[in-house]
């Protein structure tokens, strides 16, 4: 008895964008932008069934994504108490009086989240 073989995934890289466009045209597939690779080069692909062809275009990505970071301090509630810069942060003590779940006596029962929230409350909002 012979087993029927079917292709699950056929993924190959083509050398140029022109080769990817020609392959896509011949197979009735659309070329789509996938995003940048780790070096910041644009990656495009065309897919038809289980077959996918990709190309990495040398040079900078024409669709750069800005790297942004938002501090949690920017979204403090309006009623958050403010304190003088450099003020000591009082960390809540463990409710059980013993060490925290990690066994470290310095970690309060509320965990690191309680430490973080105490620190956030101690920072002045400019």
Coordinates of C-alpha atoms in Angstrom, one line a residue:
X1 CA 0.0 0.0 0.0
X2 CA 1.5 3.3 -1.0
X3 CA 1.1 6.4 1.1
X4 CA -0.2 9.6 -0.5
X5 CA 2.3 12.4 -0.1
X6 CA 1.2 16.0 0.1
X7 CA 3.2 19.1 0.5
X8 CA 2.7 20.8 3.8
X9 CA 5.0 23.7 3.4
X10 CA 7.4 24.7 0.6
X11 CA 9.3 27.8 1.7
X12 CA 12.2 29.2 -0.5
X13 CA 14.1 32.4 -0.8
X14 CA 14.5 34.0 -4.2
X15 CA 17.5 36.2 -5.1
X16 CA 15.7 39.4 -6.2
X17 CA 12.4 41.2 -6.1
X18 CA 12.1 40.8 -9.8
X19 CA 12.3 37.0 -9.4
X20 CA 9.6 37.1 -6.7
X21 CA 7.3 39.3 -8.9
X22 CA 7.8 37.0 -11.8
X23 CA 7.0 33.9 -9.7
X24 CA 3.9 35.6 -8.2
X25 CA 2.7 36.6 -11.7
X26 CA 3.2 33.1 -13.0
X27 CA 1.3 31.5 -10.1
X28 CA -1.4 34.1 -9.6
X29 CA -0.2 35.2 -6.2
X30 CA 0.1 38.6 -4.7
X31 CA 3.3 40.0 -3.3
X32 CA 3.0 41.2 0.3
X33 CA 5.3 43.0 2.6
X34 CA 6.1 41.0 5.7
X35 CA 8.2 43.4 7.7
X36 CA 11.8 43.9 8.4
X37 CA 14.3 41.2 9.3
X38 CA 16.7 41.5 12.2
X39 CA 19.2 43.6 10.1
X40 CA 16.4 46.1 9.1
X41 CA 16.0 44.9 5.5
X42 CA 12.5 44.6 4.0
X43 CA 11.1 41.1 3.6
X44 CA 8.4 40.4 0.9
X45 CA 6.6 37.1 0.2
X46 CA 4.2 35.6 -2.3
X47 CA 2.1 32.6 -1.4
X48 CA 0.1 30.1 -3.4
X49 CA -1.4 27.2 -1.4
X50 CA 1.4 25.6 0.6
X51 CA 4.1 27.2 -1.5
X52 CA 5.7 30.4 -0.3
X53 CA 8.5 32.4 -1.9
X54 CA 10.3 35.2 0.0
X55 CA 12.9 37.8 -0.8
X56 CA 15.0 40.0 1.4
X57 CA 15.6 43.3 -0.2
X58 CA 19.0 44.8 0.6
X59 CA 19.2 48.3 1.9
X60 CA 17.1 50.0 4.6
X61 CA 13.5 49.0 5.1
X62 CA 11.1 51.4 3.2
X63 CA 8.5 51.0 5.9
X64 CA 10.4 51.7 9.2
X65 CA 8.6 51.4 12.4
X66 CA 9.5 54.0 15.0
X67 CA 10.7 52.6 18.3
X68 CA 8.6 54.1 21.1
X69 CA 8.5 53.5 24.8
X70 CA 5.9 55.0 27.2
X71 CA 6.8 55.2 30.8
X72 CA 4.2 53.9 33.3
X73 CA 4.8 57.2 35.2
X74 CA 3.2 59.1 32.3
X75 CA -0.1 57.4 33.0
X76 CA -0.4 57.9 36.7
X77 CA -3.9 58.7 38.0
X78 CA -4.6 62.4 38.6
X79 CA -5.1 61.8 42.3
X80 CA -1.7 60.1 42.8
X81 CA 0.1 61.7 45.8
X82 CA 3.3 63.5 44.9
X83 CA 6.3 63.7 47.1
X84 CA 9.6 65.6 47.0
X85 CA 12.2 64.3 44.7
X86 CA 14.7 62.1 46.6
X87 CA 12.2 61.2 49.3
X88 CA 12.6 57.8 50.9
X89 CA 10.3 55.1 49.6
X90 CA 8.5 53.1 52.3
X91 CA 8.0 49.5 51.2
X92 CA 5.1 47.7 52.8
X93 CA 6.0 44.9 55.2
X94 CA 5.0 41.3 54.7
X95 CA 1.6 40.7 56.2
X96 CA 2.6 37.3 57.5
X97 CA 5.7 38.8 59.2
X98 CA 7.8 36.1 57.6
X99 CA 9.6 35.9 54.3
X100 CA 7.8 36.4 51.0
X101 CA 6.9 33.6 48.6
X102 CA 10.4 33.7 47.2
X103 CA 11.9 33.1 50.6
X104 CA 13.5 36.6 50.5
X105 CA 12.6 38.5 53.7
X106 CA 12.9 41.8 51.7
X107 CA 10.0 41.0 49.3
X108 CA 6.7 42.0 50.8
X109 CA 3.6 39.7 50.8
X110 CA 2.2 41.8 47.9
X111 CA 5.3 40.8 45.8
X112 CA 7.3 43.0 43.6
X113 CA 4.2 44.7 42.4
X114 CA 3.7 46.3 45.8
X115 CA 7.3 47.4 45.8
X116 CA 6.8 48.9 42.3
X117 CA 3.6 50.7 43.3
X118 CA 5.3 52.2 46.4
X119 CA 8.1 53.5 44.2
X120 CA 5.7 54.9 41.7
X121 CA 3.8 56.8 44.4
X122 CA 7.0 58.2 45.7
X123 CA 8.0 59.8 42.4
X124 CA 7.0 63.4 41.8
X125 CA 4.9 63.9 38.6
X126 CA 6.3 66.8 36.7

